[in-house]
Coordinates of C-alpha atoms and ligand atoms in Angstrom, one line a residue:
X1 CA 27.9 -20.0 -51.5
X2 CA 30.3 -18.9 -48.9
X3 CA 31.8 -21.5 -46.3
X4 CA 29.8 -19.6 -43.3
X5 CA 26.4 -20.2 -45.1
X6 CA 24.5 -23.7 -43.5
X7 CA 23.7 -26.4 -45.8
X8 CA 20.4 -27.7 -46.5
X9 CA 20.3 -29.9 -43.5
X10 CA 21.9 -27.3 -41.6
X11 CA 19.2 -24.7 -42.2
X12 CA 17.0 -24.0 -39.6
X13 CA 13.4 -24.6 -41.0
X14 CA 10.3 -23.1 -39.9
X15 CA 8.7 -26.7 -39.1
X16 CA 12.1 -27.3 -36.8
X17 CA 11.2 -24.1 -34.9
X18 CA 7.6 -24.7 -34.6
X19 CA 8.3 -28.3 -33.4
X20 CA 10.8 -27.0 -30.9
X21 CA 8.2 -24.3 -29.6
X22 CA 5.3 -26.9 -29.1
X23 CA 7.8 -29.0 -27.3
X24 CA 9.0 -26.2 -25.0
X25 CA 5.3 -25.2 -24.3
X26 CA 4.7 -28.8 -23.4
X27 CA 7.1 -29.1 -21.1
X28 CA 6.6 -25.8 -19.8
X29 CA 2.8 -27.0 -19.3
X30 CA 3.7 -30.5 -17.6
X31 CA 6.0 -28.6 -15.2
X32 CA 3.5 -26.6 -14.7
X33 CA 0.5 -29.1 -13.5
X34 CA 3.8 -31.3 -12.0
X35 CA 5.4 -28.3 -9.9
X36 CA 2.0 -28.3 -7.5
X37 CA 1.4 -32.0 -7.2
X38 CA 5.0 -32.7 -6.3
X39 CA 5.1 -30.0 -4.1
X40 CA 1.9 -31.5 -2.7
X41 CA 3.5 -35.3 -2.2
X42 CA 6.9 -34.2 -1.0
X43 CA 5.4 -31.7 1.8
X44 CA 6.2 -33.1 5.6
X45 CA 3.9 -35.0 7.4
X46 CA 3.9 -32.3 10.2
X47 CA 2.3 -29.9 8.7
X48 CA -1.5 -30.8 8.8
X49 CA -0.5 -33.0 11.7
X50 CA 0.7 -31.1 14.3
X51 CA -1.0 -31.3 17.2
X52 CA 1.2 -29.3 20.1
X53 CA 3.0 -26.6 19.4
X54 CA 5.6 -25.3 21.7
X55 CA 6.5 -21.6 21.5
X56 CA 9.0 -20.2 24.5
X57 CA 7.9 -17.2 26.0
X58 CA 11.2 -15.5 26.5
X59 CA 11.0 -15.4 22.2
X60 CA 8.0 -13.6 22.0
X61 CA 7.8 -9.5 22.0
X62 CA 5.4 -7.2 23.6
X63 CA 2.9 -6.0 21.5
X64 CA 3.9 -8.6 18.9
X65 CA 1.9 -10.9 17.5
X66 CA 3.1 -14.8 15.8
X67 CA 1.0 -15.9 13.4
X68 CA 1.5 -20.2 12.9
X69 CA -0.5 -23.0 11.7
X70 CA -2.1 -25.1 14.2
X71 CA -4.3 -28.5 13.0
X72 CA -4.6 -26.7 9.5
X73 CA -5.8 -23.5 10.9
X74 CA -4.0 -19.8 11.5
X75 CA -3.7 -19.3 14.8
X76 CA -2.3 -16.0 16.4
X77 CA -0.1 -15.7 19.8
X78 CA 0.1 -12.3 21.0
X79 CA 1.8 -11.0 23.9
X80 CA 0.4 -7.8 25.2
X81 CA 0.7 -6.8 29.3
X82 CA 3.6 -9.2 29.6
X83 CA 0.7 -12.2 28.9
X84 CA 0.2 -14.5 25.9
X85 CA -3.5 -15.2 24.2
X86 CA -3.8 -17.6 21.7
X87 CA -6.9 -16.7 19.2
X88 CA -8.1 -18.3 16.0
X89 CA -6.4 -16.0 13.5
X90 CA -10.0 -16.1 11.0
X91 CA -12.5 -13.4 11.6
X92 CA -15.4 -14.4 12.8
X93 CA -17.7 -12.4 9.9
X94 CA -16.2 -14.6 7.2
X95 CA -13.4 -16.2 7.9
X96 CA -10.7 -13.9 6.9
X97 CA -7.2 -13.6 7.9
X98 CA -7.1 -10.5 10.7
X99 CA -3.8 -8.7 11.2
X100 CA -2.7 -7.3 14.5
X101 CA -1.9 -3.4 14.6
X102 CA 0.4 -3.2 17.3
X103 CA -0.1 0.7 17.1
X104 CA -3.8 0.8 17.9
X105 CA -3.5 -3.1 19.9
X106 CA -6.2 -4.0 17.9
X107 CA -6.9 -6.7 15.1
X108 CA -8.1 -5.7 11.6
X109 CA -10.4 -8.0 9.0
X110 CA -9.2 -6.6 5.6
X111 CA -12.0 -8.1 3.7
X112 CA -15.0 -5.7 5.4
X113 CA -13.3 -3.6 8.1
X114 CA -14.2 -5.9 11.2
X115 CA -12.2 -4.8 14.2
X116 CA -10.7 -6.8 17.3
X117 CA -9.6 -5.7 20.5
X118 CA -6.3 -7.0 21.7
X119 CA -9.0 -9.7 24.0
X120 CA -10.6 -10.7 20.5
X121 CA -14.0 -9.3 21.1
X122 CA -15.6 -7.4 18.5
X123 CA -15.1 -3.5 18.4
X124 CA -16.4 -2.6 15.2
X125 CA -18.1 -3.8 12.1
X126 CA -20.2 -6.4 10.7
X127 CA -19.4 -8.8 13.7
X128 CA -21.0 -9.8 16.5
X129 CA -18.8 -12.5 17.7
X130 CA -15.2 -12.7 19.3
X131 CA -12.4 -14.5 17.3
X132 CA -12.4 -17.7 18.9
X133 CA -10.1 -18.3 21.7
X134 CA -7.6 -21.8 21.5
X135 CA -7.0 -23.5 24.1
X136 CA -3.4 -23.0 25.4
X137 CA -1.1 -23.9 28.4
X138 CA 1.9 -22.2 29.9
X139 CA 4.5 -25.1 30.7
X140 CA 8.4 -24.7 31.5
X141 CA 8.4 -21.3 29.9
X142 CA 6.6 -22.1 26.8
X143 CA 3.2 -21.7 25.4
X144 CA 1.9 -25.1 24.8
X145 CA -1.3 -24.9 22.3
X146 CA -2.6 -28.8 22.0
Ligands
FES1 S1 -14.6 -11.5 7.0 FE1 -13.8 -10.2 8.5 S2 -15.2 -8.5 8.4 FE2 -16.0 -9.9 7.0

């Protein structure tokens, strides 16, 4: 036996290592089902209960559009002809999130090809209805929504 070699109770053993890898998948599992419920808990109090939103004009772009949540819902501001709309961002076939094309100034459903006109109202696709407009104000240079 050299001086380098472990001793008995040196040695790993294949119980040590199997014990060591249940433990790590425990914790990796309990971190796991933790992460999300922390996260949950420790989230701000704002963010389902917002109620106004204030967005200054002077920071939004032509042809752009600003997608934020409003009362647990997507909402989109777009600014087209110098004049901001605020529209539900959910397509009215489904419910799925449209995305502005600031090419073609129109709004696209990914999930069956639904198109929007830069107004909201149905172009193409298996809609019929407009996305739904939100209520908004313009106050002191800023769009107000709530
Ligand atoms: S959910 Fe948008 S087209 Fe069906």
């Amino acid at each position: 036996m050299t001086q380098d070699e472990p001793t008995g109770s040196q040695k790993p053993s294949r119980r040590g290592f199997v014990e060591l890898c249940i433990g790590a998948m425990g914790a990796t599992s309990a971190g796991a089902v933790a992460y999300p419920v922390v996260a949950f808990l420790g989230r701000p109090a704002s963010v389902e209960g917002v109620t106004t939103i204030k967005v200054p004009v002077a920071e939004l772009q032509e042809d752009q559009a600003r997608y934020v949540d409003w009362q647990g819902q997507q909402i989109v501001i777009l600014y087209t002809g110098r004049t901001p709309k605020v529209l539900s961002a959910s397509c009215s076939h489904l419910g799925c999130l449209v995305a502005w094309d600031n090419v073609k100034h129109v709004f696209h459903c990914p999930c069956h090809g639904a198109v929007f006109d830069d107004q909201g109202r149905p172009v193409s696709g298996p809609v019929s209805k407009p996305l739904a407009a939100v209520p908004f104000q313009l106050s002191e240079g800023n769009v107000v929504i709530g």
